Coordinates of C-alpha atoms in Angstrom, one line a residue:
M187 CA 96.1 182.2 169.8
A188 CA 92.4 180.6 169.2
R189 CA 93.4 177.5 169.5
A190 CA 96.0 176.9 172.4
S191 CA 92.3 179.5 174.6
T192 CA 90.5 175.6 173.5
S193 CA 92.9 173.2 174.7
A194 CA 93.8 175.3 177.7
N195 CA 89.2 175.1 178.1
R196 CA 89.5 171.5 177.0
R197 CA 92.4 169.9 179.2
N198 CA 90.3 172.2 182.1
D199 CA 87.0 171.2 181.2
I200 CA 88.2 167.4 181.6
V201 CA 89.7 168.3 185.3
A202 CA 86.3 169.2 186.2
A203 CA 84.8 166.9 184.9
A204 CA 87.6 163.6 187.4
I205 CA 86.5 165.4 190.1
E206 CA 82.6 165.5 189.5
V207 CA 83.3 161.3 188.5
F208 CA 86.3 160.7 190.8
A209 CA 84.3 162.4 194.0
E210 CA 80.3 160.9 193.2
I211 CA 82.6 157.1 192.0
G212 CA 85.3 156.4 193.2
Y213 CA 88.9 156.9 191.6
Y214 CA 89.5 153.0 191.1
R215 CA 85.6 152.7 190.5
A216 CA 85.6 155.2 187.4
T217 CA 87.3 155.2 184.2
T218 CA 88.4 157.5 181.9
A219 CA 85.0 157.2 179.3
Q220 CA 83.0 158.7 181.7
V221 CA 84.9 161.2 182.6
A222 CA 85.2 161.6 178.5
E223 CA 81.1 161.4 178.8
R224 CA 81.6 164.4 181.4
A225 CA 83.3 167.0 179.8
A226 CA 81.0 165.1 176.2
I227 CA 84.5 164.7 174.5
S228 CA 86.3 161.5 173.3
Q229 CA 87.6 158.8 175.4
P230 CA 91.8 159.0 173.7
Y231 CA 91.4 162.8 173.1
V232 CA 91.0 162.3 177.5
Y233 CA 94.6 159.9 177.1
R234 CA 95.8 163.5 175.1
F235 CA 96.4 164.8 178.3
F236 CA 96.6 163.0 181.2
T237 CA 96.7 158.9 182.7
K238 CA 93.8 158.5 184.8
E239 CA 96.6 158.7 187.4
S240 CA 97.4 161.8 186.0
L241 CA 94.3 163.0 186.0
L242 CA 93.8 162.5 189.9
V243 CA 97.3 164.0 190.7
E244 CA 96.0 167.3 188.5
S245 CA 91.8 167.6 189.7
L246 CA 93.8 167.1 193.5
A247 CA 97.1 170.1 192.5
V248 CA 93.2 172.3 191.5
S249 CA 91.4 171.6 194.3
W250 CA 94.6 172.4 196.7
E251 CA 95.4 175.7 194.8
R252 CA 92.0 176.3 195.3
I253 CA 92.0 177.0 199.3
V254 CA 95.8 177.8 199.5
K255 CA 94.3 181.3 196.8
A256 CA 91.0 181.4 199.2
F257 CA 93.6 181.6 202.6
Q258 CA 96.2 184.0 200.5
A259 CA 93.7 185.8 200.5
V260 CA 92.2 186.5 203.8
I261 CA 95.5 186.3 205.1
E262 CA 97.0 189.9 202.6
S263 CA 93.0 191.3 203.8
A264 CA 92.0 190.4 207.4
S265 CA 93.4 191.9 211.0
P266 CA 94.9 189.2 213.8
E267 CA 91.9 189.4 216.3
N268 CA 90.0 188.1 212.9
L269 CA 92.6 185.8 210.6
E270 CA 91.4 182.7 211.8
L271 CA 87.2 182.6 211.5
G272 CA 88.5 184.7 207.4
L273 CA 90.4 181.7 207.4
I274 CA 87.2 179.6 208.8
Q275 CA 84.7 181.4 206.6
A276 CA 87.1 181.0 203.8
Y277 CA 86.9 177.2 204.2
E278 CA 83.4 177.0 204.4
G279 CA 82.2 178.4 201.2
I280 CA 84.9 176.4 199.4
V281 CA 83.5 173.0 201.0
Q282 CA 79.7 174.5 199.9
S283 CA 80.8 175.7 196.4
H284 CA 83.4 173.0 195.8
R285 CA 81.9 169.6 197.4
S286 CA 83.3 167.7 195.0
E287 CA 86.7 168.7 195.4
I288 CA 86.7 168.2 199.1
L289 CA 85.3 165.0 198.7
L290 CA 87.7 164.2 195.6
Q291 CA 90.3 165.1 199.2
M292 CA 89.0 162.7 201.5
Q293 CA 89.2 159.5 199.0
A294 CA 92.3 160.2 198.3
Q295 CA 93.9 160.1 202.2
T296 CA 93.4 156.6 201.2
I297 CA 94.8 155.9 198.0
Q298 CA 98.1 154.6 198.4
E299 CA 99.7 155.7 194.8
A300 CA 103.0 157.4 195.2
P301 CA 102.3 160.4 193.1
I302 CA 98.0 160.7 194.3
R303 CA 99.8 160.1 197.7
E304 CA 101.8 163.0 197.1
A305 CA 99.7 164.9 195.8
M306 CA 98.2 165.0 198.6
Q307 CA 101.2 165.1 201.1
Q308 CA 102.4 169.0 199.0
G309 CA 99.3 170.0 199.2
M310 CA 98.2 169.4 202.5
N311 CA 101.6 170.9 204.0
E312 CA 101.9 173.9 202.1
V313 CA 97.7 174.6 203.9
K314 CA 100.1 174.1 206.5
D315 CA 102.8 176.3 205.6
L316 CA 100.8 178.8 204.6
V317 CA 98.8 178.4 208.2
E318 CA 101.4 177.8 210.7
N319 CA 103.1 181.4 209.4
A320 CA 100.1 183.4 209.3
F321 CA 98.9 182.4 212.4
V322 CA 103.1 182.8 213.9
R323 CA 103.1 186.7 211.6
A324 CA 99.0 187.6 213.1
G325 CA 101.5 187.0 217.8
F326 CA 99.6 183.5 218.0
E327 CA 100.6 182.0 221.0
D328 CA 101.5 178.2 220.3
A329 CA 100.6 179.0 216.8
D330 CA 101.4 175.6 215.8
K331 CA 99.1 174.4 217.4
K332 CA 96.6 175.6 216.8
T333 CA 97.4 175.6 213.3
S334 CA 96.7 172.2 214.0
D335 CA 94.5 172.2 215.9
F336 CA 92.4 174.1 212.9
L337 CA 93.2 172.0 209.9
A338 CA 92.0 169.5 212.9
R339 CA 88.0 171.0 213.0
G340 CA 89.0 171.1 209.2
M341 CA 88.5 167.7 208.4
L342 CA 86.0 166.7 211.0
C343 CA 83.9 170.2 208.4
N344 CA 84.8 167.5 205.8
V345 CA 82.9 164.4 207.7
A346 CA 80.4 166.0 208.9
M347 CA 79.8 167.3 204.9
A348 CA 79.9 163.5 203.6
M349 CA 77.8 161.8 206.2
D350 CA 75.6 164.7 205.8
M351 CA 76.2 165.3 210.1
P352 CA 76.1 169.3 210.0
N353 CA 75.2 168.8 213.8
M354 CA 78.6 167.1 213.8
M355 CA 80.3 170.5 212.6
P356 CA 82.4 171.6 215.1
I357 CA 81.0 175.9 217.0
R358 CA 82.7 178.0 216.4

C-alpha cells in the first residue's frame, strides 16, 4: 500500500511541476527534463507515467477539476440570489491560489493538437453545463445568455491577471 501511495504521490508531484513549468515557459519550449528537475526526479521517471503531451492533458484535467469542484461546492450551498456572486468569488480564489493553472489553460486554448484541444473543450463544456444548469435551477431568466456572460467575464479576468492589469477586471 505504501508503494502505491508513493507512486501516486510522485505522479501528482510530476503533474504539479508540469503545471508550473508549462505556465512559466510555455508548452512548446518546456521539456520533460525541466519538469523532472522541478519535481526533483529523473526524466525517465516522468516517462514512466507520461509523454509530454499526456502530461499537459493531465495538467489541464487537474485544473478543470479544481474549477468544477469549487463551483459544485457553491452550487450546493448558495441560495439563488447568492449563486452568481458565490461562483465569481470561487473563481477569483482559484485565480489567486492557482495562477499557474489558469495561465496553463490560457496557453492551451491556442494549441491545435487533438488531445489537448479535446481536453480544453471537455473542461470548458463541463464548466459551461454546470453553470448553466445551476442558473436554470436557480430560476434565472435567459440562463444561457447569463452563462455566456459569466464565462466571458471569467476569460476577461484571466487576461487581466495574465497581463497584470487589474484595471481590466470586471466590476461586480
